[in-house]
Amino acid sequence: MNAFMARLVLSGLSVAVMLPGNHTAQQEDLVADWIGWSFWDDGSDEPVWLRVRRDADSLIAWTAWPASRIPRVRADQLIVSDGKFELHRSLGEGREEAWKATFDGSTVSTELSWGATRGHAELHRSEVALAAPDMTRTEGVAGTYRFADGRALVITRRSWGELVLLDMATGRRATMLPVAADEFLLGSALYVPSPVTARLTLRRAATGLATELEWRAQGTTEIASRVSLRETRVTFENGPVTLGGTLILPEGGGPHPAVVVLGSAGWRSRDQARRDGGPLAALGLAVLIYDKRGHGESTGSAVVPFQATAADVVAAVRFLGGRPEIQRDRIGVVGRSRSGWFAPMAAAQSSEIAWLLLLASGAESPRASDTRQYTTRLRADGRSDASIDEALSYLGLLEAYARTGEGWTDFKEAAAEARSAGKPWLSRVPAPRVDDDEWLWTRLNWLHDPIPPLRQVRAPLLVVCGEWDPMFPPAVTEPLMRAALKVAGNADFQFLTARRANHELQIEPEPGVARHRWLGYPPDIWATIRSWLRTRNFAP
């Protein structure tokens, strides 16, 4: 059980009162609402909230873990001294949530433990009091909202209920942090509450659906109205496989230009494709998102070669082309990260795909890109060449077992030896179990060569890569793609390098900062995508 699930299971346990502390000016620096992100040694990560208040001569603390559905829960003990504090909360059966932290006027940095699980977190002070995270109040809000001048806001809802807003005009992306019922603020980054950059108030219909959003920023107030997108649950077939999805239709009777939007490496459900589907719907396209084969409402095996997933994409395009609401000669496909390998395979197979958009995608094999990513991370950690060579030798054993199904004992012994010796590189490379599906995926796809399909792609193609992407660096990806498309005779190819953007295409203030401090998309990404589509008549 990882840290996320452990907190979910234990969320109903009771708590006691804290021990009193001394009233000092330094303690007052801690009296605030703090939010940030936690990172756990088991590989999980999630947001964390801290509230500290004064009660007579004592300080009282509450913690909240929104992704684990744990609202504010009062700590048993808070001990503060000399810019440091410790926080303890009983989880029962001799287990506890424990913090060992340092703080200043703006930041809390803490080592964490949850029972036997260890981690760390960084939290940032909020300028204003935040309401407790109440995920029931975020229902009926997700969607597209448009100002009178045409600018669009796209709000998505995380799996645990938090709302994230994307400003299509600027690329800004930030979590909507609650201050009261239907009142929110946006901070300076994805999960940094200060300074406040905008305040939002929702207006709802009697049904509970949010219909308008009042936006207050820089001394001005504007109203954005919900765009009436229509969502329909659909199914389509690829031979014996049935795929379940959602078709999002724009306003008007159509027929509409359309796009099939695919997810990235962790893609399972249709909702995981909404982060790109929402902005494309805001541009006026019909959008099809669907559960990947073997997940959700889609049948078939969950682990298949790229060829099978590409065939599902072709089936999705064929399905759209048969619907009266869709303009069949204006259907595109969007692939992000891992799906950037099989989207070109689909385009090479089907002339029904009119255009391709690849986001943070590469032109090398998964093996090559993974190896580069591991090496880059180890160098960033300051590891020596000898240490990196050890890690690559270990990866060679992993690859050998994945390809042949033989050599498990060698790999297992190497992993055990690395753990026993405390090799610092081990946390940066995979260590799957013998029964892990990732072995089968690796056997089927790790050596996939993306160049042959790209040499057959004749549809217009836009590729967006991040300048600081360690997996698919633009200096490697662009020349490989240009050479392959030249063989295809494809002259309609545009490549955009998004400055200071990482593999998620999010701006990092500096390379390697934690994800809660990312600043959103570079402003030219969605502007370029919109212009590229409209110039070719693929979007209204």
Coordinates of N, CA, C and O in Angstrom, one line a residue, residues 184-270:
F184 N -12.9 31.8 -5.1 CA -11.6 31.2 -5.2 C -10.6 32.3 -5.5 O -10.9 33.4 -5.9
L185 N -9.3 31.9 -5.3 CA -8.2 32.8 -5.7 C -7.3 31.9 -6.5 O -7.2 30.7 -6.4
L186 N -6.5 32.7 -7.4 CA -5.4 32.1 -8.1 C -4.1 32.7 -7.6 O -4.1 33.9 -7.4
G187 N -3.1 31.9 -7.4 CA -1.9 32.3 -6.9 C -0.9 32.6 -8.0 O -1.3 32.8 -9.2
S188 N 0.4 32.5 -7.7 CA 1.4 32.9 -8.7 C 1.9 31.7 -9.5 O 2.6 31.9 -10.5
A189 N 1.6 30.5 -9.1 CA 2.0 29.3 -9.8 C 0.9 28.2 -9.6 O -0.1 28.5 -9.0
L190 N 1.2 27.0 -10.1 CA 0.1 26.0 -10.1 C -0.4 25.8 -8.7 O -1.6 25.6 -8.5
Y191 N 0.4 25.7 -7.7 CA 0.0 25.4 -6.3 C 0.7 26.3 -5.3 O 1.0 25.9 -4.2
V192 N 0.9 27.6 -5.7 CA 1.5 28.5 -4.8 C 0.5 29.7 -4.6 O 0.1 30.3 -5.6
P193 N 0.0 29.9 -3.4 CA -1.1 30.8 -3.2 C -0.8 32.3 -3.3 O -1.7 33.1 -3.4
S194 N 0.5 32.7 -3.1 CA 0.9 34.1 -3.0 C 1.9 34.4 -4.0 O 2.8 33.6 -4.3
P195 N 1.9 35.7 -4.6 CA 0.9 36.6 -4.4 C -0.4 36.3 -5.1 O -0.3 35.6 -6.1
V196 N -1.5 36.8 -4.7 CA -2.8 36.5 -5.4 C -2.8 37.3 -6.7 O -2.5 38.5 -6.8
T197 N -3.1 36.6 -7.8 CA -3.1 37.2 -9.1 C -4.5 37.4 -9.6 O -4.7 38.2 -10.6
A198 N -5.5 36.7 -9.1 CA -6.9 36.9 -9.5 C -7.8 36.3 -8.5 O -7.5 35.4 -7.8
R199 N -9.0 36.9 -8.4 CA -10.1 36.3 -7.5 C -11.3 36.0 -8.4 O -11.6 36.7 -9.4
L200 N -11.9 34.9 -8.1 CA -13.0 34.4 -9.0 C -14.2 34.1 -8.1 O -14.1 33.5 -7.0
T201 N -15.4 34.4 -8.6 CA -16.7 34.1 -8.0 C -17.6 33.4 -9.0 O -17.7 33.9 -10.1
L202 N -18.1 32.2 -8.7 CA -19.0 31.4 -9.6 C -20.4 31.8 -9.4 O -20.8 32.1 -8.2
R203 N -21.2 31.8 -10.4 CA -22.6 32.0 -10.4 C -23.2 30.8 -11.0 O -22.9 30.3 -12.1
R204 N -24.2 30.2 -10.2 CA -24.7 28.9 -10.6 C -26.2 29.0 -10.9 O -26.9 29.8 -10.4
A205 N -26.6 28.1 -11.8 CA -28.1 27.9 -12.0 C -28.7 27.1 -10.9 O -28.0 26.5 -10.0
A206 N -30.0 27.0 -10.9 CA -30.7 26.2 -9.8 C -30.3 24.8 -9.8 O -30.3 24.1 -8.8
T207 N -29.8 24.3 -10.9 CA -29.4 22.9 -11.0 C -28.0 22.6 -10.4 O -27.6 21.5 -10.2
G208 N -27.3 23.7 -10.0 CA -26.0 23.6 -9.5 C -24.9 23.8 -10.5 O -23.7 24.0 -10.2
L209 N -25.3 23.9 -11.8 CA -24.3 24.1 -12.8 C -23.8 25.5 -12.8 O -24.6 26.5 -12.8
A210 N -22.5 25.7 -12.8 CA -21.9 27.1 -12.9 C -22.1 27.6 -14.3 O -21.8 27.0 -15.3
T211 N -22.7 28.8 -14.4 CA -23.0 29.4 -15.7 C -22.2 30.6 -16.0 O -22.0 31.0 -17.2
E212 N -21.7 31.3 -15.0 CA -20.8 32.5 -15.2 C -19.7 32.5 -14.2 O -19.8 31.9 -13.1
L213 N -18.6 33.2 -14.5 CA -17.5 33.3 -13.6 C -17.1 34.8 -13.6 O -16.8 35.4 -14.7
E214 N -17.1 35.4 -12.4 CA -16.7 36.8 -12.2 C -15.2 36.8 -12.0 O -14.7 36.1 -11.0
W215 N -14.5 37.5 -12.8 CA -13.0 37.5 -12.7 C -12.5 38.9 -12.3 O -12.8 39.9 -13.0
R216 N -11.8 38.9 -11.2 CA -11.3 40.2 -10.7 C -9.8 40.2 -10.6 O -9.2 39.3 -9.9
A217 N -9.1 41.0 -11.4 CA -7.7 41.1 -11.4 C -7.2 42.4 -11.9 O -7.8 43.1 -12.7
Q218 N -6.2 42.9 -11.2 CA -5.6 44.2 -11.6 C -6.6 45.3 -11.6 O -6.6 46.2 -12.5
G219 N -7.5 45.3 -10.7 CA -8.4 46.4 -10.5 C -9.6 46.4 -11.4 O -10.4 47.3 -11.5
T220 N -9.7 45.4 -12.3 CA -10.8 45.3 -13.2 C -11.7 44.0 -12.9 O -11.2 43.1 -12.3
T221 N -12.9 44.1 -13.3 CA -13.9 43.0 -13.1 C -14.5 42.6 -14.5 O -14.9 43.5 -15.2
E222 N -14.4 41.3 -14.8 CA -15.0 40.9 -16.1 C -15.8 39.6 -15.8 O -15.6 38.9 -14.8
I223 N -16.8 39.4 -16.7 CA -17.6 38.2 -16.6 C -17.3 37.3 -17.8 O -17.3 37.7 -18.9
A224 N -17.1 36.0 -17.5 CA -16.9 35.0 -18.5 C -18.1 34.0 -18.4 O -18.5 33.6 -17.3
S225 N -18.8 33.8 -19.5 CA -20.0 32.9 -19.5 C -19.6 31.5 -20.0 O -18.8 31.3 -20.9
R226 N -20.3 30.5 -19.5 CA -20.0 29.1 -19.9 C -20.4 28.9 -21.3 O -21.4 29.4 -21.8
V227 N -19.5 28.2 -22.0 CA -19.8 27.8 -23.4 C -20.6 26.5 -23.4 O -20.2 25.6 -22.7
S228 N -21.6 26.5 -24.1 CA -22.5 25.3 -24.1 C -22.0 24.2 -24.9 O -22.5 23.9 -26.1
L229 N -21.0 23.5 -24.4 CA -20.5 22.3 -25.1 C -21.4 21.1 -24.7 O -22.0 21.0 -23.6
R230 N -21.6 20.2 -25.7 CA -22.5 19.1 -25.5 C -21.7 17.8 -25.4 O -20.8 17.6 -26.3
E231 N -21.9 17.0 -24.4 CA -21.1 15.8 -24.2 C -22.0 14.6 -24.3 O -23.1 14.5 -23.7
T232 N -21.6 13.6 -25.1 CA -22.3 12.4 -25.4 C -21.4 11.2 -25.2 O -20.3 11.2 -25.7
R233 N -21.9 10.2 -24.4 CA -21.1 9.0 -24.3 C -21.3 8.1 -25.5 O -22.5 8.0 -26.0
V234 N -20.2 7.6 -26.1 CA -20.3 6.9 -27.3 C -19.5 5.6 -27.2 O -18.6 5.4 -26.3
T235 N -19.7 4.7 -28.1 CA -18.8 3.5 -28.3 C -18.5 3.3 -29.7 O -19.3 3.7 -30.6
F236 N -17.4 2.7 -30.0 CA -17.0 2.4 -31.4 C -16.2 1.1 -31.3 O -15.7 0.6 -30.3
E237 N -16.1 0.4 -32.5 CA -15.5 -0.9 -32.6 C -14.2 -0.9 -33.4 O -14.0 -0.2 -34.3
N238 N -13.3 -1.8 -32.9 CA -12.1 -2.1 -33.7 C -12.0 -3.6 -33.7 O -11.4 -4.2 -32.8
G239 N -12.6 -4.3 -34.7 CA -12.7 -5.7 -34.7 C -13.5 -6.2 -33.4 O -14.6 -5.7 -33.1
P240 N -12.9 -7.1 -32.6 CA -13.6 -7.6 -31.5 C -13.5 -6.7 -30.3 O -14.2 -6.9 -29.2
V241 N -12.8 -5.6 -30.4 CA -12.6 -4.7 -29.3 C -13.6 -3.5 -29.3 O -13.8 -2.9 -30.4
T242 N -14.3 -3.3 -28.2 CA -15.2 -2.2 -28.1 C -14.6 -1.1 -27.2 O -14.1 -1.4 -26.1
L243 N -14.6 0.1 -27.7 CA -14.0 1.3 -27.0 C -15.0 2.3 -26.6 O -15.9 2.7 -27.4
G244 N -15.0 2.6 -25.4 CA -16.0 3.6 -24.8 C -15.4 5.0 -24.7 O -14.3 5.1 -24.2
G245 N -16.1 6.0 -25.1 CA -15.6 7.3 -25.0 C -16.6 8.4 -24.8 O -17.8 8.1 -24.6
T246 N -16.2 9.6 -24.9 CA -17.1 10.8 -24.8 C -16.8 11.7 -26.0 O -15.7 12.0 -26.3
L247 N -17.9 12.1 -26.7 CA -17.8 13.0 -27.8 C -18.2 14.4 -27.3 O -19.4 14.5 -26.8
I248 N -17.4 15.4 -27.4 CA -17.7 16.8 -27.0 C -17.9 17.6 -28.2 O -17.0 17.7 -29.1
L249 N -19.1 18.2 -28.3 CA -19.5 18.9 -29.5 C -19.6 20.4 -29.2 O -20.2 20.8 -28.1
P250 N -19.1 21.3 -30.1 CA -19.2 22.7 -29.8 C -20.6 23.2 -30.1 O -21.5 22.4 -30.6
E251 N -20.8 24.5 -29.9 CA -22.1 25.1 -30.2 C -22.4 25.1 -31.7 O -21.5 25.1 -32.5
G252 N -23.7 25.1 -32.1 CA -24.0 25.1 -33.5 C -24.3 23.7 -34.0 O -24.0 22.7 -33.4
G253 N -25.0 23.6 -35.1 CA -25.4 22.3 -35.7 C -24.4 21.6 -36.4 O -24.6 20.4 -36.7
G254 N -23.3 22.2 -36.8 CA -22.3 21.5 -37.5 C -22.6 21.4 -39.0 O -23.5 22.1 -39.5
P255 N -21.8 20.6 -39.8 CA -20.8 19.7 -39.3 C -19.6 20.4 -38.8 O -19.2 21.5 -39.4
H256 N -18.9 19.8 -37.8 CA -17.7 20.5 -37.2 C -16.4 19.8 -37.6 O -16.4 18.5 -37.8
P257 N -15.3 20.5 -37.7 CA -14.0 19.9 -37.7 C -13.8 19.1 -36.3 O -14.4 19.5 -35.3
A258 N -13.0 18.1 -36.4 CA -13.0 17.3 -35.2 C -11.5 16.8 -34.9 O -10.6 16.9 -35.8
V259 N -11.3 16.3 -33.7 CA -10.0 15.7 -33.3 C -10.2 14.6 -32.3 O -11.1 14.6 -31.5
V260 N -9.4 13.6 -32.5 CA -9.2 12.5 -31.5 C -8.1 12.8 -30.7 O -6.9 13.0 -31.1
V261 N -8.3 12.9 -29.4 CA -7.3 13.3 -28.4 C -6.8 12.1 -27.6 O -7.7 11.5 -26.9
L262 N -5.6 11.8 -27.6 CA -5.0 10.7 -26.9 C -4.3 11.1 -25.6 O -3.8 12.2 -25.6
G263 N -4.2 10.2 -24.7 CA -3.5 10.5 -23.4 C -2.0 10.3 -23.5 O -1.5 9.8 -24.6
S264 N -1.3 10.5 -22.4 CA 0.2 10.3 -22.4 C 0.5 9.0 -21.8 O -0.3 8.0 -21.8
A265 N 1.7 8.9 -21.1 CA 2.2 7.6 -20.6 C 1.2 6.9 -19.7 O 1.1 5.7 -19.7
G266 N 0.6 7.7 -18.8 CA -0.3 7.1 -17.8 C -1.8 7.0 -18.3 O -2.7 6.7 -17.5
W267 N -2.0 7.1 -19.6 CA -3.4 7.1 -20.1 C -4.1 5.8 -19.9 O -3.6 4.8 -20.3
R268 N -5.2 5.9 -19.2 CA -6.1 4.8 -19.0 C -7.5 5.2 -19.3 O -8.2 4.7 -20.2
S269 N -8.0 6.3 -18.6 CA -9.4 6.8 -18.8 C -9.5 8.0 -19.7 O -8.5 8.7 -19.9
R270 N -10.6 8.2 -20.3 CA -10.9 9.3 -21.2 C -10.6 10.6 -20.5 O -10.1 11.6 -21.2

